[in-house]
PDB file of C-alpha atoms in Angstrom:
ATOM      1  CA  MET A  10     -11.409 150.137  69.857  1.00 35.00           C
ATOM      2  CA  PHE A  11     -15.198 149.789  69.322  1.00 32.00           C
ATOM      3  CA  GLU A  12     -17.538 150.716  72.206  1.00 35.00           C
ATOM      4  CA  ASN A  13     -19.753 148.365  73.929  1.00 32.00           C
ATOM      5  CA  ASN A  14     -22.510 149.444  72.223  1.00 38.00           C
ATOM      6  CA  VAL A  15     -21.777 149.100  69.116  1.00 39.00           C
ATOM      7  CA  THR A  16     -23.398 145.989  67.059  1.00 35.00           C
ATOM      8  CA  ARG A  17     -22.941 144.870  63.560  1.00 34.00           C
ATOM      9  CA  ARG A  18     -25.243 143.918  60.727  1.00 35.00           C
ATOM     10  CA  GLY A  19     -24.077 141.273  58.407  1.00 32.00           C
ATOM     11  CA  PHE A  20     -20.261 140.476  57.920  1.00 26.00           C
ATOM     12  CA  VAL A  21     -17.889 142.998  56.343  1.00 31.00           C
ATOM     13  CA  THR A  22     -15.682 141.521  53.974  1.00 30.00           C
ATOM     14  CA  GLY A  23     -12.137 142.137  53.901  1.00 32.00           C
ATOM     15  CA  ALA A  24     -12.888 143.338  50.181  1.00 33.00           C
ATOM     16  CA  ALA A  25     -15.473 145.896  51.491  1.00 34.00           C
ATOM     17  CA  ALA A  26     -12.691 147.162  54.387  1.00 34.00           C
ATOM     18  CA  VAL A  27      -9.828 147.779  51.935  1.00 32.00           C
ATOM     19  CA  ALA A  28     -12.748 149.444  49.554  1.00 34.00           C
ATOM     20  CA  GLY A  29     -13.533 151.657  52.299  1.00 35.00           C
ATOM     21  CA  LEU A  30      -9.863 152.498  53.486  1.00 37.00           C
ATOM     22  CA  ALA A  31      -8.867 153.002  49.773  1.00 34.00           C
ATOM     23  CA  GLY A  32     -11.592 155.596  49.244  1.00 33.00           C
ATOM     24  CA  LEU A  33     -14.029 153.274  47.534  1.00 31.00           C
ATOM     25  CA  SER A  34     -12.630 153.631  44.009  1.00 29.00           C
ATOM     26  CA  THR A  35     -15.822 152.202  42.216  1.00 27.00           C
ATOM     27  CA  ILE A  36     -17.220 155.184  43.077  1.00 28.00           C
ATOM     28  CA  ALA A  37     -15.000 158.229  42.702  1.00 32.00           C
ATOM     29  CA  PRO A  38     -12.090 156.133  41.038  1.00 28.00           C
ATOM     30  CA  GLY A  39      -8.625 157.400  41.362  1.00 30.00           C
ATOM     31  CA  LEU A  40      -7.515 160.690  42.425  1.00 32.00           C
ATOM     32  CA  ALA A  41     -10.159 162.641  41.291  1.00 36.00           C
ATOM     33  CA  GLY A  42     -10.172 165.872  41.801  1.00 43.00           C
ATOM     34  CA  ALA A  43     -13.800 166.671  40.538  1.00 45.00           C
ATOM     35  CA  ASP A  44     -16.016 167.249  43.668  1.00 50.00           C
ATOM     36  CA  PRO A  45     -18.911 164.685  44.410  1.00 50.00           C
ATOM     37  CA  LYS A  46     -22.496 165.771  43.865  1.00 49.00           C
ATOM     38  CA  THR A  47     -24.631 164.550  47.151  1.00 49.00           C
ATOM     39  CA  GLY A  48     -27.907 164.768  48.747  1.00 52.00           C
ATOM     40  CA  ASP A  49     -26.980 165.022  51.463  1.00 52.00           C
ATOM     41  CA  GLN A  50     -30.665 166.568  53.468  1.00 50.00           C
ATOM     42  CA  HIS A  51     -31.643 163.246  55.245  1.00 50.00           C
ATOM     43  CA  THR A  52     -35.276 163.166  57.171  1.00 51.00           C
ATOM     44  CA  GLU A  53     -35.819 161.588  60.153  1.00 49.00           C
ATOM     45  CA  ALA A  54     -37.916 158.401  57.578  1.00 51.00           C
ATOM     46  CA  GLU A  55     -34.389 158.233  55.530  1.00 45.00           C
ATOM     47  CA  ILE A  56     -32.703 157.993  58.733  1.00 44.00           C
ATOM     48  CA  LYS A  57     -34.630 155.162  59.994  1.00 49.00           C
ATOM     49  CA  ALA A  58     -35.543 152.815  57.195  1.00 47.00           C
ATOM     50  CA  ALA A  59     -31.744 153.223  57.075  1.00 46.00           C
ATOM     51  CA  GLU A  60     -31.160 151.679  60.399  1.00 48.00           C
ATOM     52  CA  VAL A  61     -34.085 148.846  59.408  1.00 43.00           C
ATOM     53  CA  GLY A  62     -31.965 147.942  56.114  1.00 48.00           C
ATOM     54  CA  ALA A  63     -28.051 148.693  56.373  1.00 49.00           C
ATOM     55  CA  LEU A  64     -26.202 145.840  55.051  1.00 56.00           C
ATOM     56  CA  ALA A  65     -22.518 145.580  55.547  1.00 74.00           C
ATOM     57  CA  MET A  66     -22.264 147.736  58.226  1.00 90.00           C
ATOM     58  CA  MET A  67     -21.775 148.381  61.895  1.00 94.00           C
ATOM     59  CA  THR A  68     -23.571 150.239  64.324  1.00 96.00           C
ATOM     60  CA  PHE A  69     -22.602 152.514  66.596  1.00 97.00           C
ATOM     61  CA  GLN A  70     -24.318 155.397  68.913  1.00 98.00           C
ATOM     62  CA  LYS A  71     -21.090 157.018  69.866  1.00 98.00           C
ATOM     63  CA  ILE A  72     -17.822 157.706  68.635  1.00 98.00           C
ATOM     64  CA  ASP A  73     -14.856 156.401  70.621  1.00 98.00           C
ATOM     65  CA  GLY A  74     -16.984 157.066  73.303  1.00 98.00           C
ATOM     66  CA  THR A  75     -18.301 160.298  72.488  1.00 98.00           C
ATOM     67  CA  PRO A  76     -22.623 160.422  71.840  1.00 98.00           C
ATOM     68  CA  VAL A  77     -23.526 161.264  68.413  1.00 98.00           C
ATOM     69  CA  TYR A  78     -27.584 162.991  68.383  1.00 98.00           C
ATOM     70  CA  TYR A  79     -29.830 163.955  65.993  1.00 97.00           C
ATOM     71  CA  TRP A  80     -30.994 167.804  66.353  1.00 97.00           C
ATOM     72  CA  ARG A  81     -32.553 167.789  62.354  1.00 95.00           C
ATOM     73  CA  SER A  82     -36.513 166.872  63.973  1.00 92.00           C
ATOM     74  CA  ASN A  83     -35.931 167.573  67.664  1.00 95.00           C
ATOM     75  CA  ARG A  84     -33.574 170.667  68.393  1.00 96.00           C
ATOM     76  CA  GLY A  85     -31.103 169.777  71.571  1.00 96.00           C
ATOM     77  CA  ASN A  86     -32.488 165.834  71.595  1.00 96.00           C
ATOM     78  CA  THR A  87     -30.019 163.702  73.497  1.00 96.00           C
ATOM     79  CA  THR A  88     -31.732 160.747  72.930  1.00 95.00           C
ATOM     80  CA  ALA A  89     -29.258 157.513  71.969  1.00 95.00           C
ATOM     81  CA  ARG A  90     -29.610 157.216  68.181  1.00 94.00           C
ATOM     82  CA  ASN A  91     -28.440 153.977  66.428  1.00 96.00           C
ATOM     83  CA  TRP A  92     -26.039 155.293  63.702  1.00 97.00           C
ATOM     84  CA  GLN A  93     -24.663 153.044  60.536  1.00 96.00           C
ATOM     85  CA  ALA A  94     -21.232 152.930  58.660  1.00 96.00           C
ATOM     86  CA  THR A  95     -18.869 150.302  57.375  1.00 95.00           C
ATOM     87  CA  ASP A  96     -15.929 149.435  59.924  1.00 95.00           C
ATOM     88  CA  ALA A  97     -13.315 151.008  57.382  1.00 95.00           C
ATOM     89  CA  PHE A  98     -15.103 154.447  57.958  1.00 96.00           C
ATOM     90  CA  TYR A  99     -16.311 154.047  61.457  1.00 97.00           C
ATOM     91  CA  ASN A 100     -12.275 153.324  62.210  1.00 96.00           C
ATOM     92  CA  ALA A 101     -11.572 156.759  60.465  1.00 96.00           C
ATOM     93  CA  LEU A 102     -14.439 158.564  62.609  1.00 98.00           C
ATOM     94  CA  VAL A 103     -11.806 157.377  65.686  1.00 98.00           C
ATOM     95  CA  ALA A 104      -8.902 158.940  64.583  1.00 97.00           C
ATOM     96  CA  TRP A 105     -11.177 162.245  63.095  1.00 98.00           C
ATOM     97  CA  ILE A 106     -12.517 162.426  67.356  1.00 98.00           C
ATOM     98  CA  ARG A 107      -9.045 162.153  68.400  1.00 98.00           C
ATOM     99  CA  ASP A 108      -7.558 164.618  66.215  1.00 98.00           C
ATOM    100  CA  LEU A 109     -10.218 166.577  67.309  1.00 98.00           C
ATOM    101  CA  ARG A 110     -10.022 166.397  70.711  1.00 98.00           C
ATOM    102  CA  SER A 111      -6.176 166.908  71.051  1.00 98.00           C
ATOM    103  CA  LEU A 112      -6.213 170.218  68.996  1.00 98.00           C
ATOM    104  CA  SER A 113      -8.767 171.706  70.569  1.00 98.00           C
ATOM    105  CA  SER A 114      -8.020 170.275  74.023  1.00 98.00           C
ATOM    106  CA  SER A 115      -8.133 173.746  75.733  1.00 98.00           C
ATOM    107  CA  TYR A 116     -12.227 173.579  75.124  1.00 98.00           C
ATOM    108  CA  GLY A 117     -12.128 170.567  77.647  1.00 98.00           C
ATOM    109  CA  SER A 118     -13.491 167.093  76.696  1.00 98.00           C
ATOM    110  CA  ILE A 119     -15.975 166.598  73.674  1.00 98.00           C
ATOM    111  CA  SER A 120     -18.998 166.851  75.122  1.00 98.00           C
ATOM    112  CA  TYR A 121     -21.136 164.899  72.711  1.00 98.00           C
ATOM    113  CA  ILE A 122     -21.354 165.833  68.367  1.00 98.00           C
ATOM    114  CA  VAL A 123     -24.581 166.092  66.638  1.00 98.00           C
ATOM    115  CA  SER A 124     -25.326 164.838  63.068  1.00 98.00           C
ATOM    116  CA  ALA A 125     -27.205 164.642  59.837  1.00 96.00           C
ATOM    117  CA  GLY A 126     -26.347 161.656  58.965  1.00 95.00           C
ATOM    118  CA  PHE A 127     -23.647 158.873  58.146  1.00 96.00           C
ATOM    119  CA  TYR A 128     -25.032 155.388  56.118  1.00 95.00           C
ATOM    120  CA  VAL A 129     -28.628 156.923  54.314  1.00 90.00           C
ATOM    121  CA  ASP A 130     -30.465 154.811  52.109  1.00 86.00           C
ATOM    122  CA  LYS A 131     -29.274 157.061  48.682  1.00 85.00           C
ATOM    123  CA  PRO A 132     -26.994 156.934  45.900  1.00 86.00           C
ATOM    124  CA  GLY A 133     -23.339 157.865  46.696  1.00 91.00           C
ATOM    125  CA  GLN A 134     -20.557 157.511  49.540  1.00 94.00           C
ATOM    126  CA  HIS A 135     -24.006 157.845  52.311  1.00 94.00           C
ATOM    127  CA  GLY A 136     -25.437 154.746  50.644  1.00 93.00           C
ATOM    128  CA  ALA A 137     -21.757 153.134  50.783  1.00 93.00           C
ATOM    129  CA  GLY A 138     -21.593 153.769  53.920  1.00 95.00           C
ATOM    130  CA  THR A 139     -18.483 155.490  53.821  1.00 96.00           C
ATOM    131  CA  ALA A 140     -19.694 159.687  55.031  1.00 97.00           C
ATOM    132  CA  MET A 141     -20.783 161.743  57.458  1.00 98.00           C
ATOM    133  CA  ASP A 142     -22.878 164.592  57.727  1.00 98.00           C
ATOM    134  CA  LEU A 143     -21.867 167.147  60.919  1.00 98.00           C
ATOM    135  CA  ASP A 144     -24.314 169.402  62.491  1.00 98.00           C
ATOM    136  CA  HIS A 145     -22.760 170.789  65.592  1.00 98.00           C
ATOM    137  CA  VAL A 146     -19.744 170.287  68.116  1.00 98.00           C
ATOM    138  CA  ARG A 147     -19.931 170.947  71.907  1.00 98.00           C
ATOM    139  CA  TRP A 148     -17.267 170.819  74.312  1.00 98.00           C
ATOM    140  CA  SER A 149     -17.428 170.828  77.922  1.00 98.00           C
ATOM    141  CA  GLY A 150     -15.854 174.145  78.983  1.00 98.00           C
ATOM    142  CA  GLY A 151     -19.328 175.433  77.053  1.00 98.00           C
ATOM    143  CA  THR A 152     -17.919 176.161  73.534  1.00 98.00           C
ATOM    144  CA  THR A 153     -19.590 175.448  70.476  1.00 98.00           C
ATOM    145  CA  ILE A 154     -19.509 175.208  66.630  1.00 98.00           C
ATOM    146  CA  SER A 155     -22.380 174.717  64.727  1.00 98.00           C
ATOM    147  CA  PRO A 156     -22.433 174.225  60.876  1.00 98.00           C
ATOM    148  CA  LEU A 157     -26.395 173.775  61.888  1.00 98.00           C
ATOM    149  CA  ASP A 158     -26.594 177.508  62.189  1.00 98.00           C
ATOM    150  CA  GLN A 159     -24.736 179.011  59.598  1.00 98.00           C
ATOM    151  CA  ALA A 160     -21.491 179.324  61.177  1.00 98.00           C
ATOM    152  CA  HIS A 161     -19.614 179.462  58.413  1.00 98.00           C
ATOM    153  CA  ALA A 162     -21.501 182.911  57.529  1.00 98.00           C
ATOM    154  CA  SER A 163     -20.891 184.442  61.168  1.00 98.00           C
ATOM    155  CA  GLY A 164     -20.538 187.766  61.907  1.00 98.00           C
ATOM    156  CA  THR A 165     -17.496 186.967  64.884  1.00 98.00           C
ATOM    157  CA  ALA A 166     -14.323 186.560  63.268  1.00 98.00           C
ATOM    158  CA  SER A 167     -13.758 183.462  66.064  1.00 98.00           C
ATOM    159  CA  VAL A 168     -16.589 181.154  65.505  1.00 98.00           C
ATOM    160  CA  ARG A 169     -15.591 181.560  61.343  1.00 98.00           C
ATOM    161  CA  LYS A 170     -12.135 180.258  62.394  1.00 98.00           C
ATOM    162  CA  ARG A 171     -13.859 177.962  64.488  1.00 98.00           C
ATOM    163  CA  TYR A 172     -15.911 176.737  61.713  1.00 98.00           C
ATOM    164  CA  LEU A 173     -12.676 176.929  59.798  1.00 98.00           C
ATOM    165  CA  ALA A 174     -10.629 174.927  62.198  1.00 98.00           C
ATOM    166  CA  THR A 175     -13.379 171.895  62.487  1.00 98.00           C
ATOM    167  CA  GLU A 176     -13.497 171.654  58.942  1.00 98.00           C
ATOM    168  CA  ALA A 177      -9.377 171.180  58.411  1.00 98.00           C
ATOM    169  CA  VAL A 178      -9.629 168.226  61.201  1.00 98.00           C
ATOM    170  CA  CYS A 179     -12.143 167.201  59.728  1.00 98.00           C
ATOM    171  CA  ARG A 180     -10.142 167.128  56.108  1.00 98.00           C
ATOM    172  CA  ARG A 181      -6.697 165.477  58.021  1.00 97.00           C
ATOM    173  CA  ARG A 182      -8.993 161.842  57.859  1.00 97.00           C
ATOM    174  CA  PHE A 183     -11.837 162.571  54.713  1.00 97.00           C
ATOM    175  CA  ARG A 184     -10.708 163.390  51.434  1.00 93.00           C
ATOM    176  CA  TYR A 185     -13.879 165.335  50.270  1.00 93.00           C
ATOM    177  CA  VAL A 186     -15.263 167.772  53.007  1.00 97.00           C
ATOM    178  CA  LEU A 187     -17.634 169.761  51.669  1.00 97.00           C
ATOM    179  CA  ASP A 188     -18.804 173.171  53.322  1.00 98.00           C
ATOM    180  CA  GLY A 189     -20.988 176.451  53.486  1.00 98.00           C
ATOM    181  CA  TRP A 190     -18.462 177.844  51.334  1.00 98.00           C
ATOM    182  CA  TYR A 191     -18.881 175.013  49.428  1.00 97.00           C
ATOM    183  CA  ASN A 192     -22.561 175.989  47.615  1.00 96.00           C
ATOM    184  CA  ALA A 193     -26.075 176.296  49.131  1.00 96.00           C
ATOM    185  CA  ASP A 194     -26.789 172.615  49.919  1.00 96.00           C
ATOM    186  CA  HIS A 195     -23.745 172.761  52.495  1.00 97.00           C
ATOM    187  CA  ALA A 196     -24.835 175.875  54.217  1.00 97.00           C
ATOM    188  CA  ASP A 197     -26.064 174.053  57.371  1.00 97.00           C
ATOM    189  CA  HIS A 198     -23.487 171.160  57.789  1.00 98.00           C
ATOM    190  CA  ILE A 199     -20.268 169.540  57.132  1.00 98.00           C
ATOM    191  CA  HIS A 200     -19.951 166.739  54.461  1.00 98.00           C
ATOM    192  CA  ALA A 201     -16.998 164.424  55.013  1.00 97.00           C
ATOM    193  CA  ASP A 202     -16.693 161.043  53.033  1.00 96.00           C
ATOM    194  CA  PHE A 203     -13.753 158.691  51.338  1.00 88.00           C
ATOM    195  CA  GLY A 204     -14.130 159.877  47.787  1.00 83.00           C
ATOM    196  CA  GLY A 205     -11.065 160.156  46.050  1.00 77.00           C
ATOM    197  CA  MET A 206      -8.278 159.061  48.817  1.00 82.00           C
ATOM    198  CA  PRO A 207      -6.157 159.891  49.378  1.00 91.00           C
ATOM    199  CA  VAL A 208      -6.040 163.367  51.540  1.00 94.00           C
ATOM    200  CA  ARG A 209      -4.562 166.476  50.082  1.00 95.00           C
ATOM    201  CA  ALA A 210      -4.942 170.032  48.431  1.00 97.00           C
ATOM    202  CA  VAL A 211      -5.470 168.994  44.707  1.00 96.00           C
ATOM    203  CA  LYS A 212      -5.711 172.546  42.912  1.00 97.00           C
ATOM    204  CA  ASP A 213      -8.794 171.250  40.620  1.00 96.00           C
ATOM    205  CA  SER A 214     -11.046 170.311  43.071  1.00 96.00           C
ATOM    206  CA  GLU A 215     -13.624 173.255  44.155  1.00 97.00           C
ATOM    207  CA  SER A 216     -14.035 172.584  47.683  1.00 97.00           C
ATOM    208  CA  ASP A 217     -10.567 172.341  48.395  1.00 97.00           C
ATOM    209  CA  THR A 218     -10.283 175.896  46.892  1.00 98.00           C
ATOM    210  CA  LYS A 219     -12.807 177.355  48.360  1.00 98.00           C
ATOM    211  CA  PHE A 220     -11.916 176.179  52.215  1.00 98.00           C
ATOM    212  CA  VAL A 221      -8.104 177.646  50.693  1.00 98.00           C
ATOM    213  CA  GLN A 222      -9.357 180.578  50.040  1.00 98.00           C
ATOM    214  CA  ALA A 223     -11.528 180.701  53.255  1.00 98.00           C
ATOM    215  CA  VAL A 224      -8.783 179.716  55.415  1.00 98.00           C
ATOM    216  CA  CYS A 225      -6.662 183.017  53.382  1.00 98.00           C
ATOM    217  CA  ASN A 226      -9.474 185.343  53.657  1.00 98.00           C
ATOM    218  CA  ASN A 227     -10.328 184.535  57.506  1.00 98.00           C
ATOM    219  CA  PHE A 228      -6.665 184.144  58.628  1.00 98.00           C
ATOM    220  CA  ARG A 229      -4.725 186.276  56.529  1.00 98.00           C
ATOM    221  CA  GLY A 230      -7.380 188.659  55.494  1.00 98.00           C
ATOM    222  CA  ALA A 231      -6.338 188.045  51.874  1.00 98.00           C
ATOM    223  CA  GLY A 232      -9.598 189.063  50.205  1.00 97.00           C
ATOM    224  CA  LEU A 233     -10.162 186.255  47.786  1.00 98.00           C
ATOM    225  CA  ALA A 234     -13.224 185.891  45.659  1.00 98.00           C
ATOM    226  CA  ILE A 235     -14.440 182.599  47.206  1.00 98.00           C
ATOM    227  CA  ASP A 236     -15.275 180.686  43.986  1.00 98.00           C
ATOM    228  CA  GLY A 237     -13.205 177.625  44.123  1.00 98.00           C
ATOM    229  CA  ILE A 238     -10.918 178.552  40.618  1.00 98.00           C
ATOM    230  CA  TRP A 239      -7.059 177.957  41.756  1.00 98.00           C
ATOM    231  CA  GLY A 240      -5.636 181.001  40.017  1.00 98.00           C
ATOM    232  CA  PRO A 241      -2.403 182.948  40.463  1.00 98.00           C
ATOM    233  CA  ASN A 242      -3.856 185.309  43.203  1.00 98.00           C
ATOM    234  CA  THR A 243      -5.070 181.809  45.472  1.00 98.00           C
ATOM    235  CA  THR A 244      -1.195 180.519  44.351  1.00 98.00           C
ATOM    236  CA  SER A 245       0.487 183.332  45.861  1.00 98.00           C
ATOM    237  CA  ALA A 246      -2.022 183.566  48.887  1.00 98.00           C
ATOM    238  CA  PHE A 247      -1.650 179.536  49.516  1.00 98.00           C
ATOM    239  CA  ASN A 248       1.766 180.191  49.406  1.00 98.00           C
ATOM    240  CA  GLY A 249       1.585 183.233  51.838  1.00 98.00           C
ATOM    241  CA  LEU A 250       0.385 180.960  54.312  1.00 98.00           C
ATOM    242  CA  LYS A 251       2.607 177.673  54.005  1.00 98.00           C
ATOM    243  CA  SER A 252       5.125 179.949  54.467  1.00 98.00           C
ATOM    244  CA  ALA A 253       3.530 181.601  58.055  1.00 98.00           C
ATOM    245  CA  LEU A 254       2.414 178.408  59.249  1.00 98.00           C
ATOM    246  CA  GLY A 255       6.592 176.930  58.635  1.00 98.00           C
ATOM    247  CA  VAL A 256       5.394 174.457  56.441  1.00 97.00           C
ATOM    248  CA  THR A 257       7.929 172.607  53.805  1.00 95.00           C
ATOM    249  CA  GLY A 258       7.027 169.898  51.388  1.00 96.00           C
ATOM    250  CA  ASP A 259       4.194 169.461  48.651  1.00 97.00           C
ATOM    251  CA  PRO A 260       0.737 169.612  50.279  1.00 97.00           C
ATOM    252  CA  HIS A 261      -0.997 169.013  46.596  1.00 97.00           C
ATOM    253  CA  THR A 262       0.721 165.756  46.267  1.00 96.00           C
ATOM    254  CA  SER A 263       2.143 164.636  49.974  1.00 97.00           C
ATOM    255  CA  SER A 264      -0.672 163.419  52.505  1.00 96.00           C
ATOM    256  CA  SER A 265       1.491 163.769  55.335  1.00 97.00           C
ATOM    257  CA  VAL A 266       2.775 167.565  54.587  1.00 98.00           C
ATOM    258  CA  TRP A 267      -1.380 168.183  54.019  1.00 98.00           C
ATOM    259  CA  GLN A 268      -2.080 167.054  57.603  1.00 97.00           C
ATOM    260  CA  SER A 269       0.596 168.602  59.067  1.00 97.00           C
ATOM    261  CA  MET A 270      -0.583 172.083  57.687  1.00 98.00           C
ATOM    262  CA  LEU A 271      -4.474 171.657  58.551  1.00 98.00           C
ATOM    263  CA  SER A 272      -3.292 170.664  61.882  1.00 98.00           C
ATOM    264  CA  LYS A 273      -1.554 174.281  62.417  1.00 98.00           C
ATOM    265  CA  ILE A 274      -4.378 175.635  60.443  1.00 98.00           C
ATOM    266  CA  ALA A 275      -6.409 174.074  63.248  1.00 98.00           C
ATOM    267  CA  THR A 276      -4.569 175.087  66.072  1.00 98.00           C
ATOM    268  CA  LYS A 277      -4.606 178.562  65.274  1.00 98.00           C
ATOM    269  CA  GLY A 278      -8.178 178.776  64.090  1.00 98.00           C
ATOM    270  CA  PHE A 279      -9.151 176.738  67.993  1.00 98.00           C
ATOM    271  CA  ALA A 280      -7.056 179.671  69.193  1.00 98.00           C
ATOM    272  CA  ASN A 281      -8.579 182.306  67.746  1.00 98.00           C
ATOM    273  CA  GLN A 282      -5.307 183.350  66.440  1.00 98.00           C
ATOM    274  CA  ASN A 283      -4.867 185.513  63.101  1.00 98.00           C
ATOM    275  CA  ILE A 284      -1.087 182.979  60.554  1.00 96.00           C
TER     276      ILE A 284
END
């Protein structure tokens, strides 16, 4: 599964891998609804320091063959870069990019992605090697989506749908996904991490609620306030979304139901279709 250019720093114990797959409950215990507080503005110096200091991490330049670049200090740079993450998180990244390829296949293959950081020597999920900040995706057909350019706030509906489709794919594999609607700190990237696994739609989560509200507004013209509060209007809009997508079961308690619903949202978004 791993690339030829993957190297290892230290030895990842079985316990560490289990912690990653379980959502690192020591960092975000249980099935917490509250969203994490993150410091996601990673500088070039911090990332270089992480490359030197990572312990019990693996190093990669590609995710399942797709190059991962860094543009924060040099827009458009395609120089290979070493990134770090735990084995378990890298495995999730592989599953994620395969989902993205499959659900966006009409755009062609994925030429590259751009990230603002994975492991960074900071507290929280980034410091645990279990987080990704997604800045940009380019497909071989020329289509792009650029959270770095605040695509969530684009005046073009198809771009906003593509942003939400990309985010939906992230939510299939990562529990906490923070986007441009979540707060100003995430206006220029999508943050995804392992905290609070498994994935599902949590009403008490500000992040999940804002995502649902943004989807209902952009795909169905629901006119909801994107305020992170799961009230009766959001419930009604969400139930309408479920019905229109033909979703049965409870995405609030079932990971498989939520993942299936996210796939359907992504398919509609990449096709620029309303729901």
